[in-house]
Amino acid sequence: MTATHESAAASDIPAAEPQPAPGATPPRRPLAARAAAELVGTAALVAVVIGSGIQATELTKDVGVQLLANSLATVFGLGVLILLLGPVSGAHFNPVVTLAEWWTGRRGGPGVTIREAAVYVPAQIVGAIAGAVLADAMFGEPLVEWSTHDRSAGHLLLGEVVATAGLVLLIFGLARTDQLRYAPVAVASYIGAAYWFTSSTSFANPAVTIGRAFSDTFAGIAPGSLVGFIGMQLIGGVVGLALVALVFLPGRDAAE
């Protein structure tokens, strides 16, 4: 084959797509797609939490069984949502997680930018409210009915600090140890356990907390309790990041 023929043959071969270097961060989805994933994921999560609570109270009067049904539905629903939407947006569904990721990545490391956080957080809140309205609609409840479930007691607020700190420690601990692939199982399992070992039943999420105020059902929270719960969740996020920094200190060379 002549050089001319070789050149012509080569031109017929489509150029290969450039491949990222091993270990490189894959291209991010458009911000609109990520915001949509956060909105849809948070809406679905709140619909699961509130809907399963309504269903449980209709099926049994035993509060323990109601909480068991509510927690199991949340575990399975949350795990599926993280698995599905994690590759798109990171599956935060939680302003505390978003703000914590912004804080840890603010010096140019991996994480969301302040602009991205400013899009994620409103999407999560809107999604949570939409999920509450959807759950009420599915069970024939008033679409918006402020909850009368007061949760302002001090021991409940302490429970929210513990629940949120543990969640942040888990997520960022998995990231520090390169085990985020286990997040769907690990995060869902933690929330399921925290339903039972924290006095507040582990809201651990400001957006979900706001959404749950829109439904006067088993999983609701009175609007008057929102400020205390959200404040404790933010404090829990700070405590969680402090624990991550303490527990997951970078290793030192043996020669040091």
CSV table of C-alpha atoms in Angstrom, one decimal:
chain,number,residue,atom,x,y,z
A,1,MET,CA,0.0,0.0,0.0
A,2,THR,CA,1.4,3.4,-0.9
A,3,ALA,CA,1.8,6.3,1.5
A,4,THR,CA,-1.2,8.0,-0.2
A,5,HIS,CA,-3.4,5.0,0.2
A,6,GLU,CA,-2.3,4.6,3.9
A,7,SER,CA,-3.1,8.3,4.5
A,8,ALA,CA,-6.5,7.9,2.9
A,9,ALA,CA,-7.3,4.7,4.9
A,10,ALA,CA,-6.2,6.4,8.1
A,11,SER,CA,-8.5,9.3,7.4
A,12,ASP,CA,-11.5,6.9,7.2
A,13,ILE,CA,-10.9,5.7,10.8
A,14,PRO,CA,-12.9,7.9,13.2
A,15,ALA,CA,-10.7,9.6,15.8
A,16,ALA,CA,-10.9,7.9,19.2
A,17,GLU,CA,-12.6,9.9,22.0
A,18,PRO,CA,-10.1,11.3,24.4
A,19,GLN,CA,-10.1,9.3,27.6
A,20,PRO,CA,-9.5,10.8,31.1
A,21,ALA,CA,-6.3,10.0,32.8
A,22,PRO,CA,-6.5,7.1,35.4
A,23,GLY,CA,-7.7,8.5,38.7
A,24,ALA,CA,-8.9,11.8,37.1
A,25,THR,CA,-12.2,13.2,38.3
A,26,PRO,CA,-14.9,12.3,35.7
A,27,PRO,CA,-16.7,15.2,34.0
A,28,ARG,CA,-19.6,16.6,36.0
A,29,ARG,CA,-23.1,16.6,34.9
A,30,PRO,CA,-24.6,20.1,34.0
A,31,LEU,CA,-25.6,22.0,37.1
A,32,ALA,CA,-29.3,22.0,36.1
A,33,ALA,CA,-29.2,18.2,36.0
A,34,ARG,CA,-27.6,17.9,39.4
A,35,ALA,CA,-30.1,20.4,40.9
A,36,ALA,CA,-32.9,18.4,39.4
A,37,ALA,CA,-31.5,15.2,40.9
A,38,GLU,CA,-31.3,16.9,44.3
A,39,LEU,CA,-34.9,18.2,44.0
A,40,VAL,CA,-36.3,14.9,42.9
A,41,GLY,CA,-34.3,12.8,45.3
A,42,THR,CA,-35.2,15.0,48.3
A,43,ALA,CA,-38.9,15.0,47.2
A,44,ALA,CA,-38.9,11.2,47.0
A,45,LEU,CA,-37.2,10.8,50.3
A,46,VAL,CA,-39.7,13.0,52.1
A,47,ALA,CA,-42.6,11.2,50.3
A,48,VAL,CA,-41.2,7.9,51.6
A,49,VAL,CA,-40.8,9.2,55.2
A,50,ILE,CA,-44.3,10.9,55.4
A,51,GLY,CA,-46.1,8.3,53.3
A,52,SER,CA,-44.9,5.3,55.2
A,53,GLY,CA,-45.8,7.1,58.4
A,54,ILE,CA,-49.3,7.7,57.3
A,55,GLN,CA,-49.6,4.1,56.1
A,56,ALA,CA,-48.3,2.7,59.3
A,57,THR,CA,-50.8,4.7,61.5
A,58,GLU,CA,-53.6,3.5,59.3
A,59,LEU,CA,-52.6,-0.2,59.7
A,60,THR,CA,-51.8,-0.3,63.4
A,61,LYS,CA,-52.2,1.7,66.6
A,62,ASP,CA,-49.0,0.3,68.1
A,63,VAL,CA,-46.5,3.2,68.1
A,64,GLY,CA,-43.5,0.8,68.1
A,65,VAL,CA,-44.7,-1.0,65.0
A,66,GLN,CA,-45.5,2.4,63.4
A,67,LEU,CA,-41.9,3.5,64.0
A,68,LEU,CA,-40.5,0.2,62.8
A,69,ALA,CA,-42.5,0.4,59.5
A,70,ASN,CA,-41.5,4.1,59.1
A,71,SER,CA,-37.8,3.4,59.6
A,72,LEU,CA,-37.7,0.3,57.4
A,73,ALA,CA,-39.3,2.2,54.5
A,74,THR,CA,-36.9,5.0,55.0
A,75,VAL,CA,-33.9,2.7,55.0
A,76,PHE,CA,-34.9,1.0,51.7
A,77,GLY,CA,-36.0,4.2,50.0
A,78,LEU,CA,-32.9,6.2,51.0
A,79,GLY,CA,-30.6,3.4,49.9
A,80,VAL,CA,-32.2,3.1,46.5
A,81,LEU,CA,-32.2,6.9,46.0
A,82,ILE,CA,-28.5,7.2,46.8
A,83,LEU,CA,-27.7,4.4,44.5
A,84,LEU,CA,-29.7,5.9,41.6
A,85,LEU,CA,-28.8,9.6,42.0
A,86,GLY,CA,-25.4,9.5,43.6
A,87,PRO,CA,-23.6,9.3,40.2
A,88,VAL,CA,-25.5,12.5,39.1
A,89,SER,CA,-25.4,14.9,42.0
A,90,GLY,CA,-23.7,13.0,44.9
A,91,ALA,CA,-27.1,12.4,46.4
A,92,HIS,CA,-26.8,14.9,49.2
A,93,PHE,CA,-30.6,15.5,49.7
A,94,ASN,CA,-29.4,17.5,52.7
A,95,PRO,CA,-28.2,21.1,53.1
A,96,VAL,CA,-25.9,20.1,56.0
A,97,VAL,CA,-24.1,17.6,53.7
A,98,THR,CA,-23.9,20.2,50.9
A,99,LEU,CA,-22.5,22.9,53.2
A,100,ALA,CA,-20.0,20.5,54.7
A,101,GLU,CA,-18.8,19.4,51.3
A,102,TRP,CA,-18.4,23.1,50.3
A,103,TRP,CA,-16.5,23.8,53.5
A,104,THR,CA,-14.1,20.9,53.0
A,105,GLY,CA,-13.5,21.7,49.3
A,106,ARG,CA,-13.4,25.5,49.6
A,107,ARG,CA,-9.6,25.7,48.9
A,108,GLY,CA,-9.9,24.1,45.5
A,109,GLY,CA,-10.2,20.4,46.5
A,110,PRO,CA,-13.1,18.1,45.5
A,111,GLY,CA,-16.5,19.3,46.5
A,112,VAL,CA,-19.2,21.7,45.6
A,113,THR,CA,-18.5,25.4,45.0
A,114,ILE,CA,-20.4,28.1,46.8
A,115,ARG,CA,-22.4,28.7,43.5
A,116,GLU,CA,-23.3,25.0,43.4
A,117,ALA,CA,-24.3,25.0,47.0
A,118,ALA,CA,-26.5,28.0,46.4
A,119,VAL,CA,-28.3,26.0,43.8
A,120,TYR,CA,-28.4,22.7,45.7
A,121,VAL,CA,-29.9,23.9,49.0
A,122,PRO,CA,-33.0,25.6,47.5
A,123,ALA,CA,-33.6,22.6,45.3
A,124,GLN,CA,-33.5,20.4,48.3
A,125,ILE,CA,-35.9,22.6,50.3
A,126,VAL,CA,-38.3,22.9,47.4
A,127,GLY,CA,-38.1,19.1,46.8
A,128,ALA,CA,-38.8,18.4,50.5
A,129,ILE,CA,-42.0,20.5,50.4
A,130,ALA,CA,-43.1,19.0,47.2
A,131,GLY,CA,-42.5,15.5,48.6
A,132,ALA,CA,-44.7,16.3,51.7
A,133,VAL,CA,-47.5,17.6,49.5
A,134,LEU,CA,-47.2,14.5,47.3
A,135,ALA,CA,-47.4,12.1,50.3
A,136,ASP,CA,-50.5,13.9,51.7
A,137,ALA,CA,-52.1,13.8,48.2
A,138,MET,CA,-51.5,10.1,47.9
A,139,PHE,CA,-53.3,9.3,51.2
A,140,GLY,CA,-56.1,11.8,50.8
A,141,GLU,CA,-54.8,14.1,53.5
A,142,PRO,CA,-55.0,17.9,53.2
A,143,LEU,CA,-52.2,18.9,50.7
A,144,VAL,CA,-50.8,21.4,53.2
A,145,GLU,CA,-51.6,21.1,56.9
A,146,TRP,CA,-49.1,22.5,59.4
A,147,SER,CA,-48.0,19.8,61.8
A,148,THR,CA,-49.0,20.1,65.5
A,149,HIS,CA,-46.3,17.6,66.6
A,150,ASP,CA,-44.2,19.7,69.0
A,151,ARG,CA,-40.5,18.6,69.1
A,152,SER,CA,-38.9,21.4,71.1
A,153,ALA,CA,-37.8,19.5,74.2
A,154,GLY,CA,-34.1,19.8,75.0
A,155,HIS,CA,-33.4,16.0,74.9
A,156,LEU,CA,-34.8,15.9,71.3
A,157,LEU,CA,-32.5,18.8,70.3
A,158,LEU,CA,-29.5,16.9,71.7
A,159,GLY,CA,-30.6,13.9,69.7
A,160,GLU,CA,-30.5,16.0,66.5
A,161,VAL,CA,-26.9,17.1,67.2
A,162,VAL,CA,-25.9,13.4,67.7
A,163,ALA,CA,-27.8,12.2,64.7
A,164,THR,CA,-26.4,14.9,62.3
A,165,ALA,CA,-22.8,14.6,63.7
A,166,GLY,CA,-22.8,10.9,63.1
A,167,LEU,CA,-24.2,11.3,59.6
A,168,VAL,CA,-21.5,13.8,58.6
A,169,LEU,CA,-18.8,11.6,60.3
A,170,LEU,CA,-20.0,8.6,58.3
A,171,ILE,CA,-20.2,10.3,54.9
A,172,PHE,CA,-16.9,12.2,55.1
A,173,GLY,CA,-15.2,9.3,56.8
A,174,LEU,CA,-16.1,7.1,53.9
A,175,ALA,CA,-14.8,9.7,51.5
A,176,ARG,CA,-11.5,10.0,53.5
A,177,THR,CA,-11.0,6.2,53.3
A,178,ASP,CA,-12.0,5.9,49.6
A,179,GLN,CA,-15.1,3.8,50.5
A,180,LEU,CA,-17.9,6.0,49.1
A,181,ARG,CA,-19.0,3.1,47.0
A,182,TYR,CA,-20.6,1.7,50.2
A,183,ALA,CA,-22.6,4.9,50.8
A,184,PRO,CA,-26.0,3.6,49.7
A,185,VAL,CA,-25.9,0.8,52.3
A,186,ALA,CA,-23.9,2.6,55.0
A,187,VAL,CA,-25.9,5.8,55.0
A,188,ALA,CA,-29.3,4.1,54.8
A,189,SER,CA,-28.2,1.7,57.6
A,190,TYR,CA,-27.1,4.5,59.8
A,191,ILE,CA,-30.3,6.5,59.4
A,192,GLY,CA,-32.3,3.3,60.1
A,193,ALA,CA,-30.3,2.8,63.3
A,194,ALA,CA,-30.5,6.4,64.3
A,195,TYR,CA,-34.3,6.3,64.1
A,196,TRP,CA,-34.0,4.1,67.2
A,197,PHE,CA,-31.0,5.2,69.1
A,198,THR,CA,-31.6,9.0,69.0
A,199,SER,CA,-34.5,10.6,71.0
A,200,SER,CA,-35.4,12.7,68.0
A,201,THR,CA,-35.7,9.8,65.6
A,202,SER,CA,-32.9,11.3,63.5
A,203,PHE,CA,-34.3,14.0,61.2
A,204,ALA,CA,-30.6,15.0,60.7
A,205,ASN,CA,-31.6,17.1,57.6
A,206,PRO,CA,-32.8,20.8,57.5
A,207,ALA,CA,-34.6,20.3,54.2
A,208,VAL,CA,-36.5,17.2,55.3
A,209,THR,CA,-37.3,18.9,58.6
A,210,ILE,CA,-38.9,21.8,56.7
A,211,GLY,CA,-40.8,19.4,54.5
A,212,ARG,CA,-42.2,17.4,57.4
A,213,ALA,CA,-43.7,20.6,58.9
A,214,PHE,CA,-46.2,20.7,56.0
A,215,SER,CA,-47.9,17.5,57.0
A,216,ASP,CA,-49.8,17.0,60.3
A,217,THR,CA,-49.2,13.3,60.4
A,218,PHE,CA,-47.0,10.7,62.2
A,219,ALA,CA,-43.7,12.1,60.8
A,220,GLY,CA,-44.6,15.8,61.1
A,221,ILE,CA,-42.9,18.5,63.2
A,222,ALA,CA,-44.6,21.7,64.3
A,223,PRO,CA,-43.3,24.9,62.6
A,224,GLY,CA,-42.5,26.3,66.1
A,225,SER,CA,-39.9,23.5,66.5
A,226,LEU,CA,-38.1,24.1,63.2
A,227,VAL,CA,-35.6,26.7,64.3
A,228,GLY,CA,-34.4,24.6,67.2
A,229,PHE,CA,-34.1,21.5,65.1
A,230,ILE,CA,-32.3,23.2,62.2
A,231,GLY,CA,-30.0,25.0,64.5
A,232,MET,CA,-29.0,21.8,66.2
A,233,GLN,CA,-28.5,20.1,62.9
A,234,LEU,CA,-26.1,22.8,61.8
A,235,ILE,CA,-24.2,22.4,65.1
A,236,GLY,CA,-24.2,18.7,64.5
A,237,GLY,CA,-22.7,19.2,61.1
A,238,VAL,CA,-19.8,21.3,62.6
A,239,VAL,CA,-19.3,18.7,65.3
A,240,GLY,CA,-19.2,15.9,62.6
A,241,LEU,CA,-16.6,17.8,60.6
A,242,ALA,CA,-14.5,18.3,63.7
A,243,LEU,CA,-14.7,14.5,64.4
A,244,VAL,CA,-13.7,13.8,60.8
A,245,ALA,CA,-10.6,16.0,61.2
A,246,LEU,CA,-9.7,14.4,64.5
A,247,VAL,CA,-10.3,10.7,63.6
A,248,PHE,CA,-9.1,10.7,60.0
A,249,LEU,CA,-5.8,12.6,60.4
A,250,PRO,CA,-3.5,12.1,57.4
A,251,GLY,CA,-0.8,9.4,58.1
A,252,ARG,CA,2.8,10.3,58.6
A,253,ASP,CA,5.9,8.7,57.0
A,254,ALA,CA,7.7,6.2,59.3
A,255,ALA,CA,10.8,8.3,59.1
A,256,GLU,CA,9.2,11.3,60.7
